[in-house]
Structures are given as C-alpha cells and as structure tokens.
Coordinates of C-alpha atoms in Angstrom, one line a residue:
Chain A
M10 CA 157.3 145.5 62.7
K11 CA 153.7 145.2 63.3
Y12 CA 153.7 141.6 63.2
E13 CA 156.5 141.7 66.2
K14 CA 154.2 143.9 68.0
I15 CA 151.2 141.8 67.8
L16 CA 153.3 138.7 68.9
S17 CA 154.6 140.7 71.8
F18 CA 151.1 141.7 72.8
C19 CA 149.9 138.2 72.8
L20 CA 152.7 136.9 74.9
I21 CA 152.2 139.4 77.5
V22 CA 148.4 138.9 77.6
C23 CA 149.3 135.1 78.0
I24 CA 151.8 135.4 80.7
G25 CA 149.5 137.8 82.6
L26 CA 146.6 135.4 82.2
A27 CA 148.3 132.3 83.2
P28 CA 147.5 132.8 87.1
L29 CA 143.9 133.8 86.4
P30 CA 142.2 130.4 86.7
D31 CA 143.8 129.7 90.0
M32 CA 142.9 133.3 91.2
C33 CA 139.4 132.9 89.9
N34 CA 139.2 129.5 91.9
N35 CA 140.6 131.0 94.9
Q36 CA 138.0 133.7 94.8
L37 CA 134.9 131.2 94.4
K38 CA 136.5 129.3 97.1
M39 CA 136.5 132.3 99.4
L40 CA 133.0 132.9 98.4
D41 CA 131.9 129.6 99.1
W42 CA 133.5 129.8 102.8
L43 CA 131.8 133.0 103.2
K44 CA 128.5 131.2 102.8
C45 CA 129.2 127.9 104.3
G46 CA 132.4 128.2 106.3
A47 CA 130.5 129.2 109.5
I48 CA 129.6 125.8 109.9
G49 CA 132.4 124.4 112.5
D50 CA 133.4 127.9 113.7
P51 CA 132.9 129.0 117.0
V52 CA 129.6 131.1 117.7
I53 CA 131.0 134.8 118.5
N54 CA 129.6 136.1 121.8
P55 CA 127.7 132.9 122.8
A56 CA 126.3 134.9 125.8
V57 CA 124.1 136.9 123.6
K58 CA 123.8 134.6 120.6
V59 CA 122.8 131.5 122.6
G60 CA 122.2 132.8 126.2
N61 CA 119.5 135.5 125.1
L62 CA 118.8 133.2 121.7
Q63 CA 120.0 136.2 119.5
D64 CA 121.2 133.9 116.8
A65 CA 119.4 133.5 113.6
A66 CA 118.8 129.9 114.3
Y67 CA 116.2 130.9 117.5
K68 CA 114.9 134.2 116.1
Y69 CA 114.0 132.6 112.9
T70 CA 111.2 130.7 114.8
E71 CA 110.6 133.5 117.5
T72 CA 111.9 130.8 120.0
D73 CA 113.7 134.1 121.3
V74 CA 110.6 135.6 122.2
I75 CA 109.4 132.8 124.2
V76 CA 112.7 131.6 126.1
Y77 CA 114.4 135.0 126.5
E78 CA 112.1 137.8 126.4
H79 CA 109.5 136.0 128.4
G80 CA 112.2 133.9 130.5
V81 CA 110.3 130.7 130.0
T82 CA 112.0 127.5 131.3
I83 CA 110.8 123.7 131.2
D84 CA 109.0 122.8 134.2
D85 CA 109.8 119.6 136.4
Y86 CA 107.4 117.4 134.5
V87 CA 108.9 117.2 131.1
T88 CA 111.5 114.5 130.2
V89 CA 113.1 114.0 126.8
V90 CA 115.0 110.9 126.1
I91 CA 118.0 111.2 123.7
I92 CA 119.4 108.5 122.0
D93 CA 122.9 108.8 120.7
D94 CA 126.6 107.9 120.6
G95 CA 127.8 108.4 124.0
L96 CA 128.3 111.0 126.8
T97 CA 131.3 111.5 129.1
D98 CA 131.4 112.7 132.6
L99 CA 132.7 115.9 131.3
E100 CA 130.1 116.1 128.8
W101 CA 127.4 115.5 131.3
K102 CA 128.6 118.0 133.9
A103 CA 129.1 120.9 131.0
L104 CA 125.3 120.0 130.2
E105 CA 124.2 120.8 133.4
Q106 CA 126.6 123.8 134.2
N107 CA 127.2 125.5 130.9
P108 CA 126.4 129.3 131.8
E109 CA 124.7 130.0 128.6
A110 CA 122.1 127.4 128.4
N111 CA 121.7 124.0 130.5
V112 CA 119.7 121.0 131.2
D113 CA 119.3 118.3 133.9
I114 CA 120.6 115.0 133.0
V115 CA 118.6 112.7 135.2
G116 CA 120.2 109.3 133.9
F117 CA 122.3 107.5 131.6
L118 CA 121.3 104.5 130.5
T119 CA 123.5 101.9 128.9
N120 CA 124.1 97.8 128.4
D121 CA 127.1 96.2 129.7
F122 CA 128.3 93.8 126.9
R123 CA 130.7 92.3 129.4
C124 CA 127.0 90.9 130.7
Y125 CA 125.2 90.2 128.0
N126 CA 122.0 92.6 128.5
E127 CA 123.0 93.9 132.2
I128 CA 121.2 97.5 131.7
K129 CA 122.5 99.9 134.0
F130 CA 120.9 103.4 134.8
I131 CA 123.5 106.0 136.1
T132 CA 122.6 108.8 137.7
N133 CA 125.8 110.1 139.1
P134 CA 128.2 111.7 136.2
N135 CA 131.2 110.6 138.6
D136 CA 130.5 106.8 138.0
P137 CA 133.5 105.2 136.8
F138 CA 131.5 103.3 134.2
L139 CA 131.5 106.5 132.2
D140 CA 135.3 106.9 131.9
N141 CA 135.6 104.4 129.2
Q142 CA 133.4 106.0 126.5
V143 CA 135.2 105.9 123.2
F144 CA 132.4 107.4 120.8
H145 CA 131.0 110.5 122.2
G146 CA 130.5 114.4 121.3
H147 CA 127.4 113.8 119.0
G148 CA 125.0 113.3 121.8
F149 CA 126.7 116.2 123.7
A150 CA 126.1 118.4 120.6
V151 CA 122.7 117.1 120.2
I152 CA 121.7 117.7 124.0
S153 CA 123.0 121.4 123.6
V154 CA 120.5 121.9 120.9
L155 CA 117.8 120.8 123.6
A156 CA 119.2 122.9 126.1
S157 CA 119.4 125.9 124.5
I158 CA 115.8 126.4 123.8
A159 CA 114.2 123.8 126.6
R160 CA 116.1 125.4 129.6
D161 CA 116.2 123.3 132.6
V162 CA 114.5 120.4 130.8
K163 CA 114.9 116.7 132.4
V164 CA 117.1 114.4 129.8
I165 CA 117.4 110.8 130.2
F166 CA 120.5 109.6 127.8
I167 CA 120.4 106.3 126.2
D168 CA 123.8 105.3 125.1
L169 CA 124.4 103.2 121.6
Y170 CA 127.1 100.9 121.0
V171 CA 129.2 102.2 118.0
E172 CA 131.1 100.2 115.8
N173 CA 134.9 100.4 116.3
E174 CA 137.0 102.2 113.3
E175 CA 139.9 100.4 114.5
E176 CA 140.2 96.9 116.1
E177 CA 142.0 98.2 119.4
L178 CA 139.5 100.9 119.8
Y179 CA 135.8 100.0 120.7
D180 CA 133.0 101.3 123.1
P181 CA 132.9 98.5 126.0
Y182 CA 129.3 98.9 126.2
G183 CA 126.1 100.3 125.0
F184 CA 122.9 99.4 123.2
T185 CA 123.0 97.7 119.7
Y186 CA 121.0 99.4 117.2
G187 CA 117.4 98.8 117.5
Q188 CA 117.8 96.7 120.5
Y189 CA 114.7 95.9 121.9
E190 CA 115.6 96.2 125.4
I191 CA 115.8 100.1 124.8
W192 CA 112.1 100.4 124.2
E193 CA 111.0 97.8 126.9
W194 CA 112.9 100.2 129.5
I195 CA 111.6 103.5 128.0
D196 CA 107.9 102.0 128.1
D197 CA 108.4 100.3 131.7
N198 CA 109.6 103.6 133.1
Q199 CA 107.5 105.9 131.1
A200 CA 105.2 106.9 133.9
S201 CA 107.7 107.2 136.8
K202 CA 110.1 108.9 134.6
D203 CA 107.5 111.2 133.2
I204 CA 108.9 110.6 129.7
D205 CA 107.2 112.6 127.2
I206 CA 109.8 112.6 123.8
V207 CA 112.1 110.3 122.2
S208 CA 114.7 112.0 120.1
W209 CA 116.9 110.0 118.0
S210 CA 119.5 111.5 115.5
W211 CA 121.4 108.0 114.3
V212 CA 120.9 105.7 111.6
S213 CA 121.4 102.4 110.4
R214 CA 120.5 99.6 108.2
I215 CA 118.3 97.8 110.9
D216 CA 115.0 96.4 109.4
F217 CA 112.9 96.9 112.5
T218 CA 110.1 94.9 110.5
E219 CA 111.7 91.8 111.4
D220 CA 111.0 92.5 115.1
T221 CA 107.4 93.0 115.8
T222 CA 107.9 93.3 119.5
I223 CA 109.6 96.7 118.8
H224 CA 106.7 97.7 116.9
Q225 CA 104.4 96.9 119.9
K226 CA 106.5 98.9 122.3
W227 CA 106.5 101.8 120.0
A228 CA 102.8 101.7 119.8
S229 CA 102.6 101.3 123.7
L230 CA 104.7 104.4 124.0
I231 CA 102.3 106.5 121.6
T232 CA 99.1 105.4 123.7
K233 CA 100.9 106.8 126.6
N234 CA 101.3 110.2 124.6
V235 CA 105.0 109.9 123.9
M236 CA 106.3 111.7 120.9
L237 CA 108.7 109.8 118.8
L238 CA 110.9 112.0 117.1
T239 CA 113.7 111.2 114.5
A240 CA 116.1 113.0 111.9
A241 CA 114.8 112.6 108.5
G242 CA 118.4 112.3 107.1
N243 CA 120.6 114.5 105.3
Y244 CA 120.8 114.9 101.5
Y245 CA 119.8 111.5 100.1
N246 CA 120.7 109.6 102.9
Y247 CA 117.7 108.5 103.8
L248 CA 116.1 105.4 102.8
N249 CA 118.1 105.6 99.6
Y250 CA 120.1 103.7 97.9
R251 CA 123.6 104.4 98.5
W252 CA 127.0 102.7 98.1
G253 CA 124.9 99.4 97.5
Y254 CA 122.7 99.5 100.4
N255 CA 119.4 101.2 101.7
Y256 CA 120.0 102.9 104.7
M257 CA 116.9 103.4 107.0
Y258 CA 116.1 106.1 109.2
Q259 CA 113.4 105.6 111.7
S260 CA 111.3 107.7 109.7
Y261 CA 110.8 104.8 107.3
Y262 CA 108.2 103.5 110.0
S263 CA 105.1 105.5 110.7
E264 CA 105.3 105.7 114.5
W265 CA 108.1 108.2 113.9
Y266 CA 108.0 111.9 113.1
A267 CA 110.8 113.0 111.1
V268 CA 112.4 116.3 111.1
G269 CA 114.2 117.8 108.2
S270 CA 116.1 121.0 108.1
I271 CA 115.2 124.3 107.1
D272 CA 118.2 126.5 105.7
H273 CA 117.3 129.6 107.7
E274 CA 120.1 131.7 106.5
D275 CA 120.2 130.5 102.8
R276 CA 124.0 129.2 103.6
S277 CA 123.5 126.6 100.8
D278 CA 125.6 126.9 97.6
S279 CA 123.6 129.0 95.6
W280 CA 122.9 126.6 92.8
I281 CA 121.0 124.2 95.3
H282 CA 119.4 127.1 96.7
H283 CA 116.4 126.0 98.4
K284 CA 115.5 126.1 102.1
S285 CA 115.1 122.2 102.4
W286 CA 118.5 121.1 101.1
F287 CA 119.1 118.8 104.0
S288 CA 115.8 116.9 103.7
S289 CA 116.3 113.7 102.4
W290 CA 113.3 113.8 99.7
Y291 CA 116.0 115.7 97.7
K292 CA 116.1 114.6 93.9
S293 CA 114.3 111.3 94.0
Y294 CA 111.4 110.7 96.1
T295 CA 109.5 108.6 93.8
T296 CA 110.0 105.4 96.0
G297 CA 109.7 104.5 99.4
N298 CA 108.2 106.2 102.6
H299 CA 110.2 109.7 102.2
I300 CA 108.4 112.0 104.4
V301 CA 109.5 114.9 106.7
N302 CA 106.9 115.7 108.9
W303 CA 108.6 119.2 109.9
V304 CA 111.7 121.5 109.3
E305 CA 113.6 123.1 111.9
P306 CA 116.6 125.3 111.6
G307 CA 119.8 122.7 111.1
N308 CA 122.1 124.8 108.6
G309 CA 124.3 126.7 110.9
I310 CA 122.9 126.2 114.6
P311 CA 124.9 126.5 117.7
I312 CA 126.0 123.3 119.2
L313 CA 128.5 122.3 122.1
T314 CA 131.6 120.9 121.5
D315 CA 135.0 120.3 123.4
A316 CA 133.9 120.1 127.1
Y317 CA 136.0 121.5 129.5
Y318 CA 136.5 122.7 133.1
D319 CA 136.6 126.5 133.3
Q320 CA 139.1 127.2 136.2
S321 CA 138.2 130.8 136.2
L322 CA 134.4 130.2 136.7
G323 CA 134.9 126.8 138.7
I324 CA 132.3 125.3 136.1
Y325 CA 132.2 122.5 133.2
R326 CA 131.1 124.0 130.0
G327 CA 131.8 123.6 126.3
I328 CA 132.4 125.7 123.2
W329 CA 129.5 126.7 121.0
K330 CA 130.3 126.2 117.4
Y331 CA 128.0 126.0 114.4
G332 CA 126.8 122.7 113.3
A333 CA 124.9 121.4 110.5
G334 CA 122.3 118.5 109.9
T335 CA 119.1 117.3 110.8
S336 CA 120.6 115.7 113.8
F337 CA 120.4 118.8 115.1
S338 CA 117.1 119.9 113.8
T339 CA 115.4 117.0 115.9
P340 CA 116.2 118.1 119.2
Y341 CA 115.3 121.6 118.1
L342 CA 111.8 120.4 117.4
A343 CA 112.0 118.0 120.8
A344 CA 112.7 121.7 122.5
T345 CA 109.8 123.1 121.1
I346 CA 107.3 120.2 122.0
A347 CA 108.9 120.6 125.7
L348 CA 107.9 124.2 125.5
I349 CA 104.1 123.3 124.5
I350 CA 104.0 120.8 127.0
T351 CA 105.1 123.4 129.7
A352 CA 102.8 126.0 128.4
Y353 CA 99.9 123.4 128.5
H354 CA 100.8 122.6 132.4
N355 CA 100.6 126.5 132.7
G356 CA 97.4 126.8 131.3
I357 CA 95.6 123.6 133.2
G358 CA 97.5 124.5 136.2
S359 CA 98.7 121.0 137.1
S360 CA 101.2 118.6 135.6
T361 CA 98.6 116.9 133.6
D362 CA 100.0 116.3 129.9
P363 CA 98.2 117.0 126.8
S364 CA 97.6 114.1 124.7
L365 CA 99.5 113.3 121.8
Q366 CA 97.1 114.4 119.3
K367 CA 96.7 117.8 121.1
V368 CA 100.4 118.2 121.0
L369 CA 100.1 117.5 117.2
D370 CA 96.8 120.0 116.8
I371 CA 99.0 122.7 118.3
L372 CA 102.1 121.8 116.1
Y373 CA 99.7 122.2 112.9
Y374 CA 98.4 125.2 114.2
A375 CA 101.7 126.8 114.9
S376 CA 103.5 125.4 111.6
S377 CA 104.5 127.7 108.8
R378 CA 102.6 125.7 106.2
S379 CA 98.9 124.9 106.2
T380 CA 99.1 122.0 103.8
F381 CA 101.7 119.1 103.8
D382 CA 104.9 119.4 101.2
Q383 CA 107.0 116.5 100.4
K384 CA 110.0 118.6 100.9
F385 CA 108.8 120.5 104.2
G386 CA 106.3 118.5 105.4
Y387 CA 104.1 121.1 107.7
G388 CA 107.3 123.6 107.4
Y389 CA 108.8 125.0 110.7
I390 CA 107.1 125.6 113.9
D391 CA 106.5 129.3 115.2
A392 CA 107.4 128.8 118.8
Y393 CA 105.5 131.8 120.0
L394 CA 102.3 130.8 118.3
A395 CA 102.8 127.2 119.8
F396 CA 103.1 128.5 123.1
G397 CA 100.1 130.7 123.3
K398 CA 98.1 128.1 121.8
A399 CA 99.0 125.4 124.2
Y400 CA 98.4 127.7 127.0
T401 CA 95.2 128.5 125.7
E402 CA 94.2 124.9 125.5
G403 CA 95.4 124.0 128.7
R404 CA 93.1 127.0 130.3
L405 CA 90.4 125.5 128.0
A406 CA 90.9 122.1 129.7
R407 CA 90.3 123.2 133.3
Chain B
M24 CA 167.7 142.5 64.9
I25 CA 164.0 142.7 64.9
K26 CA 163.4 139.8 62.6
P27 CA 165.2 137.4 64.8
L28 CA 163.3 138.3 67.8
G29 CA 159.8 138.1 66.1
K30 CA 160.9 134.4 65.2
Y31 CA 162.0 133.9 68.9
L32 CA 158.6 135.4 70.1
T33 CA 156.9 133.0 67.7
L34 CA 158.5 130.1 69.0
I35 CA 157.9 131.2 72.7
L36 CA 154.5 131.8 72.0
I37 CA 153.8 128.4 70.4
A38 CA 155.5 126.5 73.3
Y39 CA 153.5 128.3 75.8
I40 CA 150.4 127.8 74.2
C41 CA 151.2 124.1 73.6
V42 CA 152.5 123.3 77.2
S43 CA 149.4 125.2 78.7
S44 CA 146.8 123.5 76.4
I45 CA 148.5 120.1 77.3
N46 CA 148.4 120.6 81.1
L47 CA 145.0 121.8 80.6
S48 CA 143.8 118.7 79.1
V49 CA 145.5 116.4 81.8
S50 CA 145.6 118.0 84.9
G51 CA 141.8 119.3 84.5
N52 CA 140.7 115.6 85.2
L53 CA 142.7 114.7 88.2
P54 CA 140.6 114.3 91.2
V55 CA 141.9 116.7 93.7
I56 CA 141.4 114.1 96.9
A57 CA 141.5 110.5 96.4
S58 CA 141.1 107.4 98.6
R59 CA 142.6 103.9 98.0
V60 CA 142.5 100.7 100.1
S61 CA 145.8 100.2 100.7
E62 CA 146.2 96.9 102.9
V63 CA 143.5 94.6 104.1
S64 CA 144.1 91.6 106.9
E65 CA 142.6 88.3 106.5
I66 CA 139.0 87.9 106.9
A67 CA 138.2 86.5 110.5
V68 CA 135.3 85.3 112.0
I69 CA 134.7 87.1 115.0
T70 CA 132.5 86.6 118.1
N71 CA 128.8 87.7 117.3
L72 CA 127.8 90.4 119.5
Y73 CA 124.3 90.6 118.1
N74 CA 123.4 87.5 119.0
K75 CA 121.9 86.7 115.4
P76 CA 121.7 82.8 115.4
N77 CA 121.4 82.5 111.9
S78 CA 124.4 84.4 110.7
T79 CA 128.2 84.5 110.9
L80 CA 130.0 87.8 111.6
F81 CA 133.3 88.4 110.0
G82 CA 135.9 91.3 110.6
I83 CA 138.4 92.7 108.5
G84 CA 141.3 95.3 109.1
V85 CA 141.4 97.9 106.5
T86 CA 144.3 100.5 106.0
V87 CA 143.4 103.3 103.8
E88 CA 145.5 106.0 102.1
I89 CA 143.7 109.4 101.5
L90 CA 145.8 111.5 98.9
N91 CA 145.2 115.3 98.4
R92 CA 146.8 116.6 95.6
A93 CA 146.5 119.9 96.0
E94 CA 149.4 122.0 97.6
E95 CA 147.1 123.5 100.7
N96 CA 144.9 121.5 103.2
Q97 CA 141.6 120.4 101.6
T98 CA 138.4 120.1 103.6
V99 CA 136.0 117.8 102.4
V100 CA 132.4 117.6 103.3
E101 CA 130.6 114.6 104.5
L102 CA 127.0 114.4 104.7
S103 CA 126.8 112.0 107.3
D104 CA 129.5 110.5 109.4
F105 CA 129.6 106.6 109.1
Y106 CA 131.2 104.1 111.1
P107 CA 133.3 102.3 110.1
K108 CA 134.1 104.8 107.3
V109 CA 135.0 101.7 104.8
F110 CA 132.2 100.2 102.8
I111 CA 132.2 96.6 101.8
N112 CA 130.1 94.8 99.1
A113 CA 130.1 91.4 97.9
T114 CA 128.9 89.2 95.1
L115 CA 129.0 85.5 96.4
S116 CA 129.2 82.4 94.6
N117 CA 126.2 80.8 96.4
Q118 CA 123.6 83.3 95.6
T119 CA 121.3 82.5 98.4
L120 CA 123.9 83.9 100.5
V121 CA 124.1 88.1 101.1
I122 CA 126.8 89.9 103.3
D123 CA 125.0 92.4 105.7
P124 CA 127.7 95.1 106.6
L125 CA 127.4 96.8 110.1
M126 CA 127.2 100.5 109.8
I127 CA 126.1 103.3 111.7
A128 CA 125.9 106.9 111.2
H129 CA 124.5 110.2 112.4
A130 CA 122.8 112.8 110.3
T131 CA 125.4 115.4 110.9
I132 CA 127.2 117.5 108.0
M133 CA 130.9 117.0 109.0
H134 CA 133.9 118.8 107.8
Y135 CA 137.5 117.1 107.6
S136 CA 140.5 118.7 106.4
Y137 CA 143.5 116.6 105.1
A138 CA 147.1 118.0 104.6
P139 CA 148.9 117.7 101.1
G140 CA 150.2 114.3 100.4
I141 CA 149.2 110.9 101.7
T142 CA 147.1 110.5 105.1
V143 CA 146.7 107.1 106.4
E144 CA 143.7 105.8 108.5
H145 CA 142.7 102.5 109.6
S146 CA 139.3 101.1 109.8
Y147 CA 137.7 97.8 111.0
V148 CA 134.6 96.4 109.1
K149 CA 132.3 93.9 110.1
F150 CA 129.7 92.2 108.0
Y151 CA 127.4 89.3 108.4
I152 CA 126.9 86.3 105.9
N153 CA 123.3 84.7 106.4
Q154 CA 124.5 81.4 107.3
S155 CA 125.6 80.1 110.8
G156 CA 128.7 78.4 111.8
L157 CA 130.9 79.4 108.6
S158 CA 134.7 79.0 109.3
Q159 CA 135.6 81.1 106.4
P160 CA 134.0 83.6 104.1
E161 CA 132.0 82.5 101.3
D162 CA 133.6 82.3 97.7
G163 CA 133.0 85.4 95.6
N164 CA 134.1 88.8 94.9
Y165 CA 134.5 91.4 97.5
T166 CA 135.1 95.3 97.3
L167 CA 136.2 97.7 100.1
W168 CA 136.0 101.4 99.3
R169 CA 136.3 104.3 101.1
P170 CA 133.9 107.2 100.3
I171 CA 135.1 110.4 100.5
N172 CA 134.0 114.0 100.1
T173 CA 130.2 112.9 99.7
G174 CA 129.1 116.8 100.0
Y175 CA 131.2 117.3 96.8
F176 CA 128.5 119.8 95.5
V177 CA 129.2 122.5 98.5
N178 CA 132.9 122.6 97.8
N179 CA 133.6 121.4 94.3
I180 CA 136.4 119.0 95.0
T181 CA 136.8 116.5 92.8
T182 CA 137.3 113.0 94.3
L183 CA 138.1 109.3 93.1
E184 CA 137.8 106.2 95.5
L185 CA 139.9 103.2 94.6
P186 CA 138.4 100.1 95.8
A187 CA 140.6 97.0 96.8
L188 CA 138.9 93.9 95.1
I189 CA 139.1 90.6 96.9
K190 CA 138.7 87.3 95.5
M191 CA 137.9 84.5 97.8
N192 CA 138.3 81.0 96.5
S193 CA 138.1 77.8 99.0
G194 CA 139.5 80.2 101.8
N195 CA 142.3 81.8 99.6
M196 CA 142.4 85.2 99.6
N197 CA 143.7 87.0 96.4
V198 CA 143.7 91.0 97.1
T199 CA 143.9 93.6 94.1
Y200 CA 145.1 97.0 95.0
I201 CA 144.7 99.8 93.0
E202 CA 147.5 102.4 93.1
F203 CA 146.9 106.2 92.8
D204 CA 148.9 106.6 89.7
Y205 CA 146.4 104.5 87.8
Y206 CA 143.3 106.0 86.4
P207 CA 140.5 104.9 84.1
T208 CA 141.4 105.8 80.7
E209 CA 138.5 108.2 80.2
Q210 CA 139.5 110.2 82.8
T211 CA 143.4 110.8 82.2
N212 CA 143.1 110.7 78.5
V213 CA 145.6 112.9 77.4
S214 CA 143.9 115.1 74.5
F215 CA 146.1 116.5 72.0
A216 CA 143.2 118.1 70.2
L217 CA 143.6 121.2 71.9
P218 CA 147.4 121.7 71.3
L219 CA 147.0 120.8 67.6
L220 CA 144.1 123.0 67.1
S221 CA 146.1 125.9 68.9
I222 CA 149.3 125.3 66.4
L223 CA 146.8 125.5 63.8
L224 CA 145.3 128.8 64.5
I225 CA 148.7 130.3 65.1
C226 CA 150.0 129.1 62.0
T227 CA 146.9 130.3 60.1
V228 CA 147.3 133.9 62.1
I229 CA 151.0 133.8 61.1
F230 CA 150.3 132.8 57.3
A231 CA 147.7 135.6 57.1
I232 CA 149.9 138.3 58.4
R233 CA 152.6 137.4 56.3
K234 CA 150.5 137.2 53.2
K235 CA 149.4 140.5 54.0
N236 CA 152.9 142.1 54.5
S237 CA 154.0 140.4 51.2
N238 CA 151.1 141.7 49.3
K239 CA 151.8 145.0 50.9
R240 CA 155.2 145.0 49.7

C-alpha cells in the first residue's frame, strides 16, 4: 500500500511539474521585456517626455535644465550636417513641423546616378526628386534626436546610396559610401552654410586610407573648426572581425570623434550589466584603434518614426518611440555641441564661433570623467555645465 | 485491486520519465530561429556604379527562408541593420584574387518579429573581385549565409544559420543547399544517457522498497 502511495505521489508531482520549464521560461521572457521591451515602444506623453525633456534620456545629462527650464534654442549660426540613408518629403516636413521638437532643414544634398556625380542641393521638400527615396527612416530618427535637444538647429542632410535588398528595389540616387564629392562639397560650402558639426551614424567596409584626398578634406574641415562625429558602433561591430570581414567605422580614423552609448537606465540584460554596453570595445579591445571618445544616452532614447500628416492639427509629424544604438548617441552629442556653440555666441555677443580646441576643452570640462577610459572615453557631457562654461568662455573672449 | 494499480502506476511513471527525458535531450538543442539560403540565381556581372576600374562587380539574387520553430512570434534582436542581410565569403582558386562584398549598416539596435513557420525574404548581394574585365566569377568555393539574431544574448533565443555552398568551376555553378531538417551531429545527437539513468534509478528504488517490504514480512 505504501509503495503505491509513493508511486502515486511521484506521478502527481511529475505531472504537476511538467509545464514548469515553460512557465519559468515565459516568466523570464516577461522580465526581459520589462527591461528591454521599451525599445521600439511608443513614448507615452511625448509632449512632456520629449517636448519638456522630462524623459530620463535627457534628465540624465541635465539637458532638460538648459532646453526646457531655460528655454534655450539654437541660434541662426549653427548648422549640423547629417549623413544618412534618406529622407522623404513627409519626413522632412515632420522634422520641421513636429509639435514636440523640430529643426530647420536647410537642404538635402544628393548625387544623381543617372548622370554620374551630378550633385543636387534640394531646398524644397516638395521637390519631386524626393519622391523616389527607397531607403529612409534611419536618417529621420537620427535628426529627431538632434531636434529634441537642439531646437531650431539648421540641418543639411546628405543622402547616401543604400544597396538594394532586392534587384527591383533600389535607391535611384545618393552618394556612395565614402565618396570624395561629399567632403569636397562640405568643405567648399562650410563658410557659406556656416557648417559646424558633421554627424555620421553609418558604417561600411570602405578603407579611407586608399584615398588621401578624402583625408585632406577632413583635415581642411578641422582647420575650419568643424567637429566630425561618428557612431562608435554597437556591441562588437566596430572594427571587428565579424562574419569574415572587418567593418570599419569612421572612428578608426583620428579625424573623427567616436560616440558610444551609455545605458542611462540600466536596461541591458543583468548579466551584461554595465553602462557602456553598446560601446564597441566590449570583450576584445586588444587590437585596432578601439576608441570611444564620449558616451551619451543611447539605450532607450526617443526617436521619431512613421511620419504622417495630422489632419486635426494641420501639420506633419511623427510618432515618438524608444530607439537604441550609438546611431542616436551621436546626434545627441552633436546637439550638445550645438548648445555649446550657441552659449558661446551668447557670451561673446556675436556669431563668432569658438575654435575646435575651445569646444573640446569645454567638452572635457563638462565630461563625467576627468580621465580617459577605454570603455567610456571621457564619459557623458553634463549639458548644464557645458552651457555655462561655453557662455563664460564667450564672455571672456569679448 | 491495489497491486495491479501499483504495476500500472509504475509503468506509467517509467514511460513518462523516459519520454520526457528523451524529449529533453533532443529538443533542448534545436535552435528556435534558423535561417537558410534556399535559392540563388546565377552570379552575373553587373554595372560598376562605383567606378572601381581594377575590379569587376558581380550580383547574385538570394532567397532566404527563416524558420521559427516556436508556436508564437519570436522577436529577434539585430545589433546593426545590414544591407544586404545576406553575407558572402569565398575561397578563390587564384589566391591573388579576393572578393570584397558591398555592405552598409547603421549602428541601431533593431527588433524584428517572425511568425511561427517559415518566412521568405529576398536579397541581392553584390561583390567585387579585384580584377577588371572578368566575364564570370573566379573559380572557387563561395558561401552565402544570412546572420540572424545577432543580439542573442539579449533574448536568449537560440539560432542556426544554414549556408548555401557554391562551387564555381570554369563558369559552371554547383550549389549545395542545406535543409532545415539537417543538423550537425553534435547538435542533435539523441542522448539515451538520461532515460537509461532514469530507468536505472527507478529500478533501484523499486528494488529497494520491495526488498524492504519482503524483509518486513
């Protein structure tokens, strides 16, 4: 009798435990989504979170104090160049009219493949040339990060040619990655367009060392006090041997300052658990120029997606969602530098720009770290400190 | 009445443990998400948009199947969004020649959801070979594969990428596709160690109880 009782008990326990592994698995998945699931989800109450910069992504660097509490917008003498996949007329208008935050797109630079190297600078979002954009959306999101912090900043968009996924689907125009004419145009137009910052969040296997003329243009831009910013790359993508190839971000080259992401809300999986999860140094940084100069919030940052026409308000706008990646930390730093330059202009009382070295000194002053770290560079920038320092430097330069 | 019940219960318990332990040893290794190159077109010489005079540009259309073995949608995490999504590598007979695929990516973490079953997608892969004026791809072994769920450490979804292997010989293309039901031995080896151990344990326990009972009598 006792034997049968023991058997019955074992059977009941086994049947009861049968679904346990699945249940545990689902519970773990739910916990994961609580931590990471916000990526890709809409931002609740964007008027407050983005419009008033109350999201943690902005408060972490005290950007909210400068932009929301002090109401600072970027003056007319700061222009940022964004190099990215594409921009439709809808996205262009949404970036200029979005109610929470917007910028001034002064032009769209592209290259017509149908007539090799015929460069077009489009200033009207209704230009039919924009109707054929196949690859777009990333550039829209990148500029929206800029918009959320550097309100009203002038933007020049440079359109890259993106390889077609399918034979019948391709961008009809755009610059090939690393094409010399991009740099020639920026250099030639730096003064007239008042270009201060170039922000680039794309990667390819282009080896720029093959073409010294591009390096000459980069050097020329640096002498004109233009800051060159690039995404450092996400986890082990940067200059790492991956799937048979090295993928070179621009950060390989010393002319560029590389921006990593800081996990400002510790959203990353617990076993990784460090704030520079996205920075490309990750496990192996023994070879190559694995440098992150600064980090900015990038894991759960509001970005604009899905541009549309809002009939009730009569404006073009987009939907704010949480994005992740060093693609967005890069315009974040570009926006902070735009604030620095504006503060300097305010201090000096004119549109005279600070030198590149002056901007770097201000960034170092307002960095969260006083020493360089392989994972964090000099850390993130306290926008409040940076703005105050830039204003003071401007005043002293009067 | 009670004794036959005991026998039945013993049999059910043994069967249950055997089946569940066999299941455990097999399904535990199957990747939830798998990608497979299921069809490739002829490798063709295409117009060299990039004006690289010392190279020939080739293009190849690729069909990919993505298998989701789970019963619900699976969201994969990609650390960067690559265009195209299919990668190519090659070992060429003429070792002075190398292939250089065209690829571009942005540094954004992307989430993609796949429904249960097979999802089909198409890619067009372009690559250079560093010699101008080639009319056909250089002889050698080419491999095409579709990386998936590169952020596996975020969601712990196991994956497998099954390549297509292309052998080029004097312009003749011989392609080997790998089916989803093929798995390397070390990943799907059905282990009978666990079921045997379970049966051994049960037998030991039964033997011990019976011995104890007979001693009492």
